[in-house]
């Protein structure tokens, strides 16, 4: 059968709430350390080197597409890349945790942040988008992404990962006007970065507000929502589906929906049916298998995959994914088996 | 006015849902590194040494009572202490994170766990309870505590703190019968440990299931609820108020209520009024100021303390606390100011 040139990738159909004939699937961190072919490249290059070299980043982005049969590729990059041209000294320590040598704590630190020229400063990333897109078949969509202003701000302020986000919240409570300025600057660069990714060929974008679940709903409303809303308002002009994701954000779902996103990413803590009811069925949902279930025996894994699909009830707009990224040590064969399981058990199902 | 010998401490009144005349307050980790007098002792003794020496543990338990004017003391101990007589090699690395040299991963590991003789193996802790109780005025209650089976199991299996709890869940999914056995053993020692604390003078007990929020509701129901339920069923025979606490457990509240506890501890993510409505007003709630708010300027701090109190609506059964432990670097004077603020603004209020 001839494929018409306008055939839309199943992922993109689902991301815009349309029937895709089956439930499309991809995985957060599908390009990463659990893959031997990724480790082979990492043995010779740092994470930042790979991000800065379109040939390597393209290869790493495509590795899981080849091996797993997923319905989308996600650009290989790090959510903190835009901080580098802003003037922050970013490194990845052993174990790959980010470390920022000069975290943002004062008015002077915020004033010293440079305005990013996306086309030049993040040129290698955009070139990767172009290269990947050129190598993908029309059935596999390319997802661009960026960190959300809060999550990127939290790294910029803490100087690395945090459990309590004490420095971030101290900044937010103690210098609310400076916080507004920092968030405004980050929302601006985030939009321009995603816009450039879309112009380079990204067909959808995901905004990772990974750590925003550390905030109470009241704090989210005051300190994050306005910026996140204006970001999604701008993104809606790009005419690609947008995905809005956070971890441990069950208490913020309605506010995240208010902020925006055609699809809301759910972690495993919120049962998919409950989450979708709260998100509203006019939007899609993505998720939400617990990444640790990939370590479970096959019977348990199949049971939990089926449970996610049962809760999605074959309704168009569900994109299967984990509730967070693939963990190091995960068996790639198990990941591939999940792709097959999802495809097979949803093929031709009424809703999708 | 003469105080009758039977006068009940305000904390205990509130913990059993009765009017206390004001809202009682204490803080998780009120004995700890943010206090200079604590650091002075830690400069000469390890955490485990302090736990093993009733004179030092008593002093450390009483420090915040003297300095802050809180309505309850909480026994200074570590939730992992019972693992030591079970045969696990527990140490605290720099930064005070626990490290277990021989984590529990196999059938042989579970079989090798020794049955704890609480009176002898944890004798110093019980002696601390007796000493502290003897030094507290009748207005300040003494809270005993223990880690919940899931949270203690997670440390025993991971060998230390974790973000993903991958090893714990792998164990749970991969060896459910062994998991049952481990949880059963931990529930048993937890009960006997708390029973002994009550016999030694603890007037209430808190069960810390700090990390159980990492589980989906379905997994909580299968792997935790039965053990937690049987633990609280046994605790109810001790005739002291019980507090059931976890972090990031907004999605589990109803199940935690089903498990038990006269009072449910809420973290800051769940607004106190919504949380209390879900818990049911026949139980009390404890919480739930974000610990990072103690770093905020006074105006913001007062606003957020008032917000918690407003949501509690002066209803008997509210115990003011943070949503998690006091963070290192917190100013003790600010903590004391919060105690005064809570006492003053609730004194004589209708409900309490």
XYZ file of C-alpha atoms in Angstrom:
704
model
C 0.000 0.000 0.000
C 1.277 3.446 -0.883
C 1.840 5.744 2.019
C 0.621 9.233 1.235
C 3.188 11.946 1.828
C 0.855 13.534 4.358
C 0.630 10.392 6.536
C 0.860 11.562 10.114
C 2.964 9.604 12.595
C 0.828 7.679 15.110
C 2.486 9.498 18.021
C 1.403 12.845 16.562
C -2.146 11.657 16.023
C -2.379 10.531 19.642
C -0.698 13.714 20.887
C -3.417 15.736 19.223
C -6.180 13.504 20.575
C -6.855 11.616 17.376
C -7.118 7.898 16.790
C -3.759 6.329 15.880
C -4.979 2.759 15.328
C -2.972 1.643 18.372
C -1.412 3.228 21.450
C 1.922 4.827 20.575
C 4.780 4.416 22.995
C 8.125 5.999 23.802
C 10.163 6.246 26.996
C 11.654 9.128 28.876
C 15.460 8.628 28.902
C 15.138 6.011 26.174
C 18.565 7.223 24.999
C 20.823 6.521 27.919
C 23.061 4.449 30.086
C 20.941 1.290 30.093
C 21.878 0.808 26.408
C 25.272 -0.833 25.733
C 25.597 1.111 22.456
C 25.158 4.352 24.435
C 27.737 3.306 27.021
C 30.153 2.537 24.174
C 29.954 6.166 23.066
C 30.032 7.528 26.625
C 33.213 5.563 27.234
C 34.960 8.017 24.898
C 32.931 11.215 25.332
C 31.430 13.224 28.159
C 27.722 13.965 28.190
C 28.377 17.588 27.236
C 30.671 16.537 24.390
C 27.925 14.356 22.946
C 25.406 17.199 23.237
C 27.843 19.504 21.439
C 28.536 17.112 18.564
C 25.543 16.656 16.251
C 26.976 13.452 14.757
C 27.195 11.798 18.185
C 23.945 13.270 19.529
C 22.141 12.083 16.396
C 23.514 8.577 16.791
C 22.519 8.477 20.463
C 19.041 9.836 19.688
C 18.505 7.147 17.053
C 19.860 4.189 19.061
C 16.623 3.473 20.954
C 14.537 3.983 17.812
C 16.464 1.218 16.092
C 16.529 -1.112 19.032
C 13.111 -0.671 20.606
C 10.656 0.115 17.828
C 9.271 3.128 19.679
C 6.932 5.595 17.985
C 8.942 8.685 18.819
C 12.545 9.777 19.118
C 13.404 12.386 21.695
C 16.284 14.706 21.020
C 19.345 13.751 23.065
C 20.271 16.807 25.091
C 20.336 17.948 28.707
C 17.720 20.250 30.179
C 20.488 22.470 31.566
C 22.210 23.224 28.224
C 20.698 26.737 27.913
C 22.339 27.675 31.227
C 25.801 27.384 29.654
C 25.480 30.333 27.232
C 23.723 32.223 30.042
C 27.080 32.096 31.802
C 26.791 29.182 34.218
C 29.661 26.734 34.585
C 27.988 23.368 34.079
C 29.760 20.065 34.608
C 28.635 16.513 35.125
C 30.228 14.773 38.067
C 30.673 11.009 38.338
C 27.243 9.392 38.362
C 26.233 12.099 35.891
C 24.744 14.505 38.394
C 25.002 18.094 37.164
C 27.164 20.525 39.132
C 27.035 24.278 38.555
C 30.201 26.020 39.709
C 28.648 29.474 40.001
C 25.051 29.060 41.171
C 22.633 31.979 40.969
C 21.981 33.442 44.398
C 22.093 37.232 44.246
C 20.864 40.199 42.254
C 24.345 40.453 40.725
C 24.166 36.786 39.689
C 20.826 37.345 37.948
C 22.052 40.530 36.305
C 25.130 38.721 35.026
C 23.034 36.170 33.117
C 23.539 36.649 29.399
C 20.761 36.614 26.830
C 21.076 33.451 24.792
C 21.322 33.639 21.009
C 19.713 30.276 20.391
C 20.767 29.885 16.751
C 24.446 30.240 17.533
C 24.744 29.339 21.239
C 22.662 26.198 20.905
C 23.459 25.606 17.246
C 24.713 22.015 17.693
C 21.412 21.011 19.294
C 19.454 22.467 16.399
C 21.749 20.730 13.937
C 21.074 17.462 15.784
C 17.344 18.043 15.384
C 17.818 18.532 11.632
C 20.016 15.449 11.273
C 17.729 13.199 13.308
C 14.624 14.353 11.495
C 16.289 13.603 8.170
C 16.945 10.039 9.271
C 13.575 9.200 10.775
C 10.841 7.472 8.813
C 7.527 9.294 8.709
C 6.105 6.842 11.228
C 8.413 7.916 14.015
C 7.935 11.419 15.341
C 10.694 13.630 16.689
C 10.085 15.226 20.075
C 12.004 18.341 21.064
C 12.212 19.289 24.702
C 13.329 21.738 27.322
C 13.324 22.028 31.077
C 10.582 24.215 32.525
C 11.634 27.514 34.122
C 11.108 26.272 37.707
C 13.094 23.082 37.263
C 15.940 24.832 35.443
C 15.908 27.638 38.040
C 16.150 25.053 40.809
C 19.382 23.656 39.343
C 20.739 27.149 38.674
C 20.101 28.151 42.287
C 20.955 24.910 44.101
C 24.002 24.302 41.912
C 22.942 20.670 41.427
C 20.247 18.184 42.390
C 18.443 18.741 45.689
C 16.035 16.937 47.939
C 14.640 19.868 49.878
C 15.030 22.684 47.314
C 15.824 24.872 50.310
C 18.009 27.345 48.385
C 15.431 27.628 45.600
C 12.556 28.290 47.971
C 14.637 30.632 50.087
C 15.310 32.644 46.897
C 11.634 32.510 45.893
C 10.309 33.590 49.302
C 13.125 35.975 50.086
C 13.492 37.810 46.795
C 10.195 37.411 44.946
C 10.938 40.199 42.464
C 14.311 38.744 41.586
C 12.632 35.361 41.271
C 10.163 36.867 38.795
C 13.038 38.238 36.793
C 14.920 34.925 36.753
C 11.776 32.977 35.842
C 10.963 35.516 33.137
C 14.435 35.159 31.633
C 14.209 31.373 31.739
C 10.697 31.304 30.251
C 11.960 33.517 27.436
C 14.960 31.380 26.555
C 12.897 28.206 26.939
C 10.367 29.436 24.416
C 12.962 30.596 21.913
C 14.873 27.325 22.296
C 11.767 25.225 21.674
C 10.691 27.459 18.803
C 14.097 26.929 17.167
C 13.825 23.162 17.717
C 10.441 23.144 15.991
C 11.829 25.196 13.073
C 14.662 22.701 12.824
C 12.232 19.815 12.577
C 10.897 18.828 16.006
C 7.274 17.738 15.553
C 6.196 17.992 19.193
C 7.748 19.437 22.330
C 7.835 18.236 25.909
C 8.385 20.635 28.791
C 9.968 18.848 31.755
C 8.979 20.469 35.029
C 10.477 17.464 36.744
C 10.899 18.867 40.253
C 7.978 21.289 40.556
C 6.163 18.711 42.699
C 8.290 19.992 45.602
C 6.021 23.045 45.752
C 2.692 23.347 47.493
C -0.229 24.239 45.243
C -0.319 27.749 46.714
C 3.366 28.317 45.951
C 2.958 26.890 42.441
C 0.141 29.311 41.836
C 2.130 32.321 43.010
C 5.628 31.550 41.802
C 5.322 29.272 38.772
C 1.901 29.319 37.130
C 2.133 32.770 35.477
C 5.443 31.918 33.806
C 4.402 28.430 32.808
C 1.154 29.802 31.407
C 2.891 32.420 29.298
C 5.370 29.793 28.069
C 2.571 27.477 26.933
C 0.642 30.387 25.438
C 3.664 31.163 23.250
C 4.216 27.492 22.461
C 0.638 27.125 21.255
C 1.558 29.389 18.300
C 4.112 26.866 17.076
C 1.408 24.526 15.892
C 2.907 21.333 17.308
C 1.547 19.231 20.172
C 2.930 20.151 23.586
C 3.467 17.788 26.509
C 3.664 19.042 30.091
C 5.376 16.701 32.526
C 6.345 16.630 36.195
C 7.156 14.027 38.862
C 5.194 13.836 42.116
C 2.792 16.472 40.832
C -0.462 14.735 41.714
C -1.384 17.689 43.925
C -0.727 20.157 41.080
C -2.489 18.484 38.138
C -5.318 20.975 37.771
C -2.877 23.892 37.951
C -0.558 22.289 35.408
C -3.546 21.827 33.111
C -4.378 25.495 33.623
C -0.775 26.353 32.679
C -1.078 24.441 29.429
C -0.101 21.455 27.331
C -2.048 19.331 24.860
C -0.874 16.262 26.750
C -0.133 15.999 30.460
C 2.523 13.533 31.578
C 1.584 11.570 34.695
C 3.961 9.775 37.000
C 3.004 6.346 38.397
C 1.655 7.745 41.658
C -1.528 8.972 40.000
C -3.606 6.112 38.554
C -3.982 6.919 34.859
C -7.790 6.896 34.866
C -8.009 9.204 37.879
C -5.321 11.439 36.402
C -7.061 11.621 33.040
C -10.381 12.453 34.673
C -8.691 15.328 36.509
C -6.817 16.502 33.414
C -10.016 16.371 31.401
C -10.606 14.164 28.400
C -10.209 17.077 25.985
C -6.473 16.676 26.596
C -4.245 13.681 26.204
C -2.229 11.925 28.886
C 1.153 10.305 28.744
C 2.399 7.602 31.071
C 2.532 6.057 33.497
C 4.231 2.752 34.290
C 6.567 2.836 37.309
C 10.097 2.619 35.790
C 11.069 0.061 38.440
C 8.437 -2.334 37.066
C 10.888 -2.937 34.204
C 12.919 -4.863 36.808
C 9.935 -7.063 37.742
C 9.385 -10.648 36.586
C 7.500 -10.916 33.305
C 4.148 -11.784 34.864
C 4.151 -8.757 37.117
C 5.391 -6.519 34.289
C 2.610 -7.691 31.960
C 0.044 -7.227 34.715
C 1.127 -3.635 35.336
C 1.354 -2.739 31.621
C -2.150 -4.139 31.117
C -3.355 -2.156 34.121
C -2.141 1.121 32.583
C -3.819 0.235 29.273
C -7.026 -0.810 31.006
C -7.168 2.536 32.800
C -6.604 4.342 29.488
C -9.607 2.379 28.176
C -8.387 2.635 24.570
C -9.409 6.273 24.449
C -7.579 8.327 21.788
C -5.038 10.654 23.319
C -3.120 8.162 25.437
C 0.617 7.914 24.804
C 2.197 5.034 26.679
C 5.343 5.908 28.612
C 6.885 5.416 32.006
C 6.049 7.705 34.895
C 9.666 8.903 34.867
C 12.870 8.047 32.999
C 14.294 4.587 32.307
C 16.645 3.653 35.157
C 20.258 2.586 34.631
C 20.487 -1.187 34.746
C 17.210 -1.733 32.924
C 17.338 -4.602 30.416
C 16.833 -3.194 26.880
C 15.104 -6.444 25.837
C 12.480 -5.868 28.508
C 11.922 -2.330 27.248
C 11.466 -3.650 23.714
C 9.055 -6.287 24.989
C 6.933 -3.529 26.542
C 6.759 -1.706 23.199
C 5.552 -4.897 21.541
C 3.110 -5.597 24.331
C 1.565 -2.141 24.069
C 1.376 -2.249 20.286
C -0.055 -5.757 20.134
C -2.610 -5.364 22.840
C -3.944 -2.069 21.502
C -3.790 -2.732 17.739
C -7.202 -2.146 16.241
C -8.767 -1.442 19.623
C -11.973 0.503 19.333
C -10.904 3.835 20.743
C -7.356 4.200 19.499
C -5.300 27.652 90.369
C -4.236 24.219 91.516
C -3.309 21.807 88.775
C -4.859 18.419 89.377
C -2.440 15.491 89.232
C -4.425 14.094 86.297
C -3.938 17.226 84.131
C -3.352 15.999 80.601
C -0.702 17.615 78.422
C -2.219 19.806 75.674
C -0.480 17.755 72.980
C -2.174 14.591 74.262
C -5.575 16.263 74.351
C -5.200 17.378 70.750
C -3.828 13.993 69.691
C -6.981 12.376 70.980
C -9.224 14.938 69.310
C -10.019 16.930 72.435
C -9.841 20.663 73.008
C -6.451 21.759 74.361
C -7.205 25.474 74.777
C -4.700 26.275 72.019
C -3.014 24.471 69.138
C -0.077 22.431 70.406
C 3.106 22.431 68.378
C 6.281 20.391 67.972
C 8.653 19.849 65.061
C 9.962 16.772 63.364
C 13.777 16.738 63.813
C 13.467 19.403 66.503
C 16.513 17.743 68.092
C 19.203 18.105 65.496
C 21.973 19.822 63.641
C 20.321 23.250 63.384
C 20.841 23.622 67.170
C 24.312 24.776 68.291
C 23.956 22.842 71.560
C 23.323 19.683 69.517
C 26.323 20.337 67.283
C 28.442 20.793 70.416
C 27.619 17.231 71.458
C 27.947 15.838 67.919
C 31.429 17.340 67.749
C 32.501 14.690 70.254
C 30.133 11.806 69.543
C 28.726 10.008 66.534
C 25.004 9.776 66.030
C 25.029 6.102 67.015
C 27.057 6.846 70.149
C 24.470 9.398 71.254
C 21.639 6.928 70.623
C 23.495 4.336 72.688
C 24.138 6.612 75.654
C 20.968 7.496 77.579
C 22.627 10.496 79.264
C 23.511 12.081 75.922
C 20.291 11.063 74.164
C 18.279 12.510 77.047
C 20.158 15.795 76.865
C 19.654 15.996 73.095
C 15.957 15.135 73.405
C 15.466 17.897 75.977
C 17.458 20.630 74.179
C 14.616 21.763 71.903
C 12.087 21.556 74.748
C 14.156 24.054 76.723
C 14.910 26.327 73.832
C 11.684 26.342 71.841
C 8.818 25.922 74.298
C 7.271 23.104 72.242
C 4.418 20.999 73.594
C 6.077 17.663 73.002
C 9.502 16.079 73.155
C 10.319 13.373 70.673
C 12.748 10.675 71.678
C 16.138 11.194 70.038
C 16.894 8.009 68.128
C 17.262 6.852 64.549
C 14.566 4.911 62.734
C 17.153 2.323 61.679
C 18.310 1.367 65.199
C 16.310 -1.897 65.292
C 18.217 -3.079 62.205
C 21.449 -3.257 64.205
C 20.435 -6.110 66.549
C 18.798 -7.754 63.515
C 22.343 -8.118 62.194
C 22.768 -5.210 59.793
C 25.977 -3.180 59.818
C 24.727 0.387 60.136
C 26.987 3.406 59.861
C 26.434 7.082 59.254
C 28.619 8.556 56.545
C 29.627 12.214 56.393
C 26.477 14.281 55.920
C 24.797 11.770 58.252
C 23.317 9.578 55.540
C 22.910 5.984 56.750
C 24.940 3.269 55.046
C 24.239 -0.423 55.563
C 27.245 -2.592 54.806
C 25.290 -5.815 54.300
C 21.968 -4.913 52.680
C 19.171 -7.480 52.551
C 18.766 -8.870 49.042
C 18.332 -12.639 49.187
C 16.473 -15.395 50.976
C 19.659 -16.101 52.938
C 19.845 -12.437 53.967
C 16.269 -12.521 55.256
C 16.836 -15.833 57.014
C 19.949 -14.456 58.695
C 17.986 -11.619 60.339
C 17.955 -12.109 64.089
C 14.899 -11.685 66.278
C 15.372 -8.586 68.379
C 15.124 -8.767 72.159
C 13.898 -5.215 72.603
C 14.531 -4.940 76.350
C 18.199 -5.794 76.030
C 19.092 -4.978 72.403
C 17.421 -1.575 72.493
C 17.817 -1.079 76.231
C 19.596 2.294 75.985
C 16.698 3.739 73.988
C 14.206 2.587 76.602
C 16.391 4.014 79.342
C 16.411 7.334 77.464
C 12.610 7.268 77.391
C 12.534 6.751 81.169
C 15.074 9.500 81.827
C 13.395 12.020 79.546
C 9.952 11.324 80.937
C 11.278 11.867 84.445
C 12.538 15.303 83.479
C 9.525 16.582 81.567
C 6.842 18.684 83.188
C 3.323 17.341 82.860
C 2.577 19.929 80.200
C 5.058 18.541 77.724
C 4.269 15.124 76.287
C 6.851 12.541 75.281
C 6.462 11.013 71.826
C 8.052 7.665 71.064
C 8.582 6.666 67.467
C 9.672 4.060 64.990
C 10.099 3.753 61.261
C 7.310 1.944 59.455
C 8.094 -1.472 57.982
C 8.202 -0.206 54.373
C 10.537 2.687 55.090
C 12.864 0.577 57.238
C 12.776 -2.216 54.633
C 13.728 0.272 51.943
C 16.900 1.229 53.818
C 17.673 -2.407 54.625
C 17.373 -3.351 50.947
C 18.891 -0.274 49.290
C 21.684 -0.059 51.861
C 21.075 3.675 52.226
C 18.888 6.504 50.960
C 17.465 6.165 47.461
C 15.629 8.272 44.930
C 14.107 5.535 42.799
C 13.788 2.726 45.371
C 14.643 0.418 42.484
C 16.200 -2.304 44.637
C 13.274 -2.208 47.072
C 10.656 -2.493 44.356
C 12.652 -5.127 42.506
C 12.628 -7.176 45.732
C 8.919 -6.533 46.256
C 7.895 -7.443 42.707
C 10.444 -10.201 42.257
C 10.120 -12.045 45.559
C 6.709 -11.185 46.978
C 6.736 -14.032 49.499
C 10.141 -13.042 50.818
C 8.911 -9.446 50.943
C 5.971 -10.588 53.072
C 8.351 -12.336 55.407
C 10.636 -9.299 55.716
C 7.702 -6.936 56.246
C 6.203 -9.315 58.791
C 9.474 -9.419 60.739
C 9.783 -5.635 60.637
C 6.162 -5.072 61.653
C 6.734 -7.417 64.586
C 9.861 -5.702 65.873
C 8.315 -2.269 65.255
C 5.343 -3.136 67.426
C 7.404 -4.616 70.231
C 9.785 -1.647 70.112
C 6.943 0.869 70.365
C 5.213 -1.169 73.059
C 8.428 -1.100 75.107
C 8.741 2.661 74.575
C 5.199 3.146 75.855
C 5.901 0.943 78.893
C 9.017 3.042 79.529
C 6.993 6.246 79.493
C 6.246 7.374 75.932
C 2.786 8.942 75.925
C 2.147 8.818 72.187
C 3.875 7.152 69.256
C 4.577 8.299 65.737
C 5.168 5.828 62.916
C 7.342 7.347 60.199
C 6.572 5.854 56.805
C 8.666 8.616 55.317
C 9.337 7.123 51.872
C 6.178 5.128 51.190
C 5.020 7.915 48.852
C 7.312 6.343 46.239
C 4.686 3.619 45.781
C 1.586 3.765 43.623
C -1.694 3.299 45.469
C -2.072 -0.169 43.956
C 1.371 -1.238 45.186
C 0.723 0.266 48.630
C -2.457 -1.746 48.843
C -0.772 -5.016 47.913
C 2.611 -4.725 49.557
C 2.237 -2.393 52.546
C -1.340 -1.947 53.727
C -1.802 -5.391 55.373
C 1.364 -4.982 57.464
C 0.694 -1.383 58.334
C -2.871 -2.290 59.304
C -1.792 -5.088 61.595
C 0.843 -2.821 63.157
C -1.739 -0.138 63.962
C -4.222 -2.746 65.157
C -1.642 -3.916 67.699
C -0.687 -0.341 68.612
C -4.300 0.514 69.361
C -4.088 -1.823 72.369
C -1.389 0.326 73.946
C -3.878 3.028 74.808
C -1.771 5.967 73.613
C -2.479 8.221 70.618
C -0.812 7.088 67.400
C 0.424 9.337 64.577
C 0.907 8.031 61.043
C 3.214 10.098 58.860
C 4.650 10.010 55.354
C 6.133 12.459 52.826
C 4.660 12.878 49.359
C 1.784 10.613 50.294
C -1.077 12.776 49.028
C -2.105 9.956 46.687
C -2.163 7.448 49.562
C -4.028 9.368 52.272
C -7.202 7.298 52.252
C -5.183 4.071 52.355
C -3.013 5.369 55.196
C -6.178 6.248 57.106
C -7.438 2.723 56.450
C -4.137 1.393 57.846
C -4.593 3.355 61.049
C -3.491 6.177 63.275
C -5.403 8.567 65.501
C -3.603 11.444 63.812
C -2.363 11.573 60.230
C 0.735 13.644 59.477
C 0.462 15.693 56.283
C 3.338 17.119 54.298
C 3.070 20.643 52.821
C 1.944 19.409 49.415
C -1.552 18.636 50.648
C -3.380 21.771 51.851
C -4.339 21.056 55.456
C -8.075 21.604 54.961
C -8.230 19.319 51.929
C -6.081 16.760 53.718
C -8.239 16.828 56.836
C -11.407 16.459 54.775
C -9.913 13.363 53.142
C -8.620 11.964 56.442
C -12.012 12.549 58.032
C -12.656 14.816 60.959
C -12.995 11.918 63.360
C -9.184 11.791 63.246
C -6.629 14.465 63.949
C -4.084 15.905 61.556
C -0.535 17.050 62.143
C 1.328 19.538 60.014
C 2.015 21.030 57.623
C 4.239 24.065 57.097
C 6.905 23.632 54.398
C 10.219 23.372 56.356
C 11.840 25.752 53.875
C 9.421 28.498 54.928
C 11.551 28.783 58.085
C 14.139 30.406 55.770
C 11.630 32.984 54.489
C 11.427 36.623 55.612
C 9.193 37.171 58.617
C 6.216 38.486 56.654
C 6.104 35.454 54.388
C 6.646 33.101 57.330
C 3.777 34.651 59.304
C 1.542 34.536 56.249
C 2.193 30.828 55.731
C 1.821 29.932 59.437
C -1.503 31.794 59.513
C -2.570 29.979 56.357
C -2.017 26.581 58.008
C -3.962 27.702 61.096
C -6.762 29.167 58.975
C -7.133 25.855 57.152
C -7.249 24.015 60.495
C -10.093 26.372 61.435
C -9.400 25.984 65.162
C -10.916 22.518 65.111
C -9.740 20.262 67.982
C -7.367 17.594 66.735
C -4.865 19.796 64.918
C -1.233 19.523 66.001
C 0.947 22.150 64.379
C 4.164 20.835 62.854
C 6.187 21.074 59.680
C 5.409 18.915 56.683
C 8.799 17.225 57.155
C 11.837 17.639 59.419
C 13.614 20.877 60.318
C 16.416 21.447 57.791
C 20.039 22.021 58.793
C 20.816 25.735 58.747
C 17.433 26.738 60.139
C 17.629 29.578 62.674
C 16.494 28.297 66.116
C 15.096 31.742 66.951
C 12.785 31.520 63.965
C 11.600 28.098 65.123
C 10.888 29.499 68.575
C 9.038 32.440 67.036
C 6.773 29.978 65.191
C 5.932 28.223 68.466
C 4.963 31.560 70.011
C 3.017 32.578 66.934
C 0.986 29.360 66.963
C 0.345 29.524 70.697
C -0.602 33.198 70.712
C -2.825 33.150 67.694
C -4.770 30.065 68.832
C -4.983 30.735 72.579
C -8.589 30.633 73.662
C -9.828 30.169 70.104
C -13.300 28.726 69.976
C -12.590 25.275 68.613
C -9.345 24.376 70.317
